[in-house]
Amino acid sequence: MSKQRIALLDMPIPSAPSAVLESRAVDFNGAQITVAGAPVFGISKQPAAVGEPYELAVLGSAVCETGGAFAKGAAVMSDASGRVVAAAAVAVATAAGATAVTSSAANGAIN
């Protein structure tokens, strides 16, 4: 089967902070994921060495390397090497409440 994806938004990363393999999960700093369950910003479209530019697929569908088989429609997450795996009972790296969220609708700022 050929590699197919539907690109809605790709994001250029001007300088890779660490080596990144193709089709791996990348964090919000542009580095390949190294902690299972870490928040994912996008999927790398090509490999990059430290300091090289590369692009991420951040919205739409992406071709990902997997760390095992999982059922269609299964919840997924990244493993410690940036591969996509089934989201079994694995602790997520971001603690509940660790990400601040502000809603202008909740504080009445929308007219």
C-alpha positions as a LaTeX table, in Angstrom:
\begin{tabular}{lrrr}
\hline
Residue & $x$ (\AA) & $y$ (\AA) & $z$ (\AA) \\
\hline
Met1 & 0.00 & 0.00 & 0.00 \\
Ser2 & 1.35 & 3.43 & $-0.87$ \\
Lys3 & 1.89 & 6.17 & 1.67 \\
Gln4 & $-1.17$ & 8.39 & 1.64 \\
Arg5 & $-2.16$ & 11.34 & 3.79 \\
Ile6 & $-4.53$ & 14.29 & 3.74 \\
Ala7 & $-2.59$ & 17.44 & 4.57 \\
Leu8 & $-4.54$ & 20.31 & 6.08 \\
Leu9 & $-1.61$ & 22.01 & 7.81 \\
Asp10 & 2.13 & 21.33 & 7.70 \\
Met11 & 4.49 & 23.25 & 9.98 \\
Pro12 & 8.12 & 24.01 & 9.11 \\
Ile13 & 10.67 & 23.45 & 11.87 \\
Pro14 & 13.68 & 25.65 & 11.01 \\
Ser15 & 16.23 & 23.75 & 13.13 \\
Ala16 & 15.82 & 20.29 & 14.65 \\
Pro17 & 16.92 & 20.38 & 18.33 \\
Ser18 & 17.67 & 16.63 & 18.16 \\
Ala19 & 17.80 & 13.96 & 15.49 \\
Val20 & 14.32 & 13.17 & 14.14 \\
Leu21 & 13.35 & 10.04 & 12.21 \\
Glu22 & 10.74 & 10.10 & 9.45 \\
Ser23 & 7.11 & 9.41 & 10.43 \\
Arg24 & 7.73 & 9.79 & 14.18 \\
Ala25 & 5.86 & 11.84 & 16.80 \\
Val26 & 7.42 & 15.21 & 17.62 \\
Asp27 & 6.91 & 17.41 & 20.70 \\
Phe28 & 6.13 & 21.13 & 20.90 \\
Asn29 & 9.86 & 21.99 & 20.92 \\
Gly30 & 10.44 & 20.22 & 17.59 \\
Ala31 & 12.24 & 17.23 & 19.14 \\
Gln32 & 11.31 & 13.59 & 18.55 \\
Ile33 & 9.27 & 12.20 & 21.45 \\
Thr34 & 11.42 & 10.36 & 24.02 \\
Val35 & 8.84 & 9.80 & 26.79 \\
Ala36 & 5.86 & 7.48 & 26.29 \\
Gly37 & 2.59 & 9.39 & 26.45 \\
Ala38 & 4.17 & 12.84 & 25.99 \\
Pro39 & 2.03 & 15.47 & 24.22 \\
Val40 & 2.47 & 15.36 & 20.43 \\
Phe41 & 2.66 & 18.47 & 18.23 \\
Gly42 & 2.91 & 16.63 & 14.92 \\
Ile43 & 4.40 & 13.82 & 12.85 \\
Ser44 & 7.70 & 14.31 & 11.03 \\
Lys45 & 7.43 & 14.21 & 7.25 \\
Gln46 & 11.13 & 13.49 & 6.71 \\
Pro47 & 14.23 & 12.73 & 8.81 \\
Ala48 & 16.43 & 15.54 & 10.11 \\
Ala49 & 19.79 & 15.72 & 11.85 \\
Val50 & 20.43 & 18.22 & 14.64 \\
Gly51 & 20.17 & 21.74 & 13.20 \\
Glu52 & 18.52 & 20.71 & 9.93 \\
Pro53 & 15.12 & 22.07 & 8.88 \\
Tyr54 & 12.18 & 19.69 & 8.44 \\
Glu55 & 8.37 & 19.70 & 8.31 \\
Leu56 & 5.65 & 18.31 & 10.54 \\
Ala57 & 2.16 & 17.21 & 9.62 \\
Val58 & 0.13 & 18.92 & 12.37 \\
Leu59 & $-3.45$ & 18.87 & 11.05 \\
Gly60 & $-5.08$ & 16.25 & 8.85 \\
Ser61 & $-3.89$ & 12.68 & 8.52 \\
Ala62 & $-0.26$ & 11.56 & 8.57 \\
Val63 & 1.79 & 8.48 & 7.81 \\
Cys64 & 3.18 & 7.22 & 11.13 \\
Glu65 & 5.54 & 4.46 & 12.15 \\
Thr66 & 3.84 & 2.16 & 14.63 \\
Gly67 & 5.25 & 0.19 & 17.51 \\
Gly68 & 2.75 & $-2.63$ & 17.13 \\
Ala69 & $-0.66$ & $-3.58$ & 15.79 \\
Phe70 & $-3.87$ & $-2.02$ & 17.06 \\
Ala71 & $-7.52$ & $-2.09$ & 16.04 \\
Lys72 & $-9.12$ & 0.45 & 13.73 \\
Gly73 & $-10.50$ & 3.30 & 15.83 \\
Ala74 & $-8.32$ & 2.49 & 18.85 \\
Ala75 & $-7.04$ & 5.32 & 21.02 \\
Val76 & $-3.34$ & 5.87 & 20.29 \\
Met77 & $-0.36$ & 7.64 & 21.82 \\
Ser78 & 3.39 & 7.85 & 21.27 \\
Asp79 & 5.91 & 5.45 & 22.76 \\
Ala80 & 9.37 & 6.46 & 24.04 \\
Ser81 & 10.80 & 6.41 & 20.50 \\
Gly82 & 8.07 & 8.49 & 18.86 \\
Arg83 & 6.21 & 5.55 & 17.31 \\
Val84 & 2.43 & 5.35 & 17.50 \\
Val85 & 1.11 & 2.63 & 19.83 \\
Ala86 & $-2.23$ & 1.66 & 21.34 \\
Ala87 & $-3.04$ & 3.83 & 24.35 \\
Ala88 & $-3.26$ & 1.04 & 26.90 \\
Ala89 & $-3.05$ & 1.72 & 30.62 \\
Val90 & 0.07 & 3.89 & 30.33 \\
Ala91 & 0.63 & 6.96 & 32.46 \\
Val92 & 0.52 & 10.17 & 30.42 \\
Ala93 & 3.52 & 12.48 & 30.88 \\
Thr94 & 1.37 & 15.60 & 31.38 \\
Ala95 & $-0.29$ & 15.68 & 34.77 \\
Ala96 & $-3.95$ & 16.66 & 34.99 \\
Gly97 & $-4.23$ & 20.42 & 35.30 \\
Ala98 & $-0.64$ & 20.99 & 34.14 \\
Thr99 & $-1.74$ & 22.85 & 31.00 \\
Ala100 & $-3.39$ & 26.21 & 31.62 \\
Val101 & $-6.47$ & 26.81 & 29.48 \\
Thr102 & $-8.31$ & 30.12 & 29.31 \\
Ser103 & $-11.71$ & 30.50 & 27.72 \\
Ser104 & $-12.88$ & 33.98 & 26.77 \\
Ala105 & $-16.44$ & 32.59 & 26.66 \\
Ala106 & $-16.18$ & 31.33 & 30.24 \\
Asn107 & $-15.13$ & 34.71 & 31.62 \\
Gly108 & $-17.83$ & 36.63 & 29.71 \\
Ala109 & $-15.47$ & 38.40 & 27.27 \\
Ile110 & $-17.52$ & 37.44 & 24.20 \\
Asn111 & $-20.24$ & 39.92 & 23.27 \\
\hline
\end{tabular}
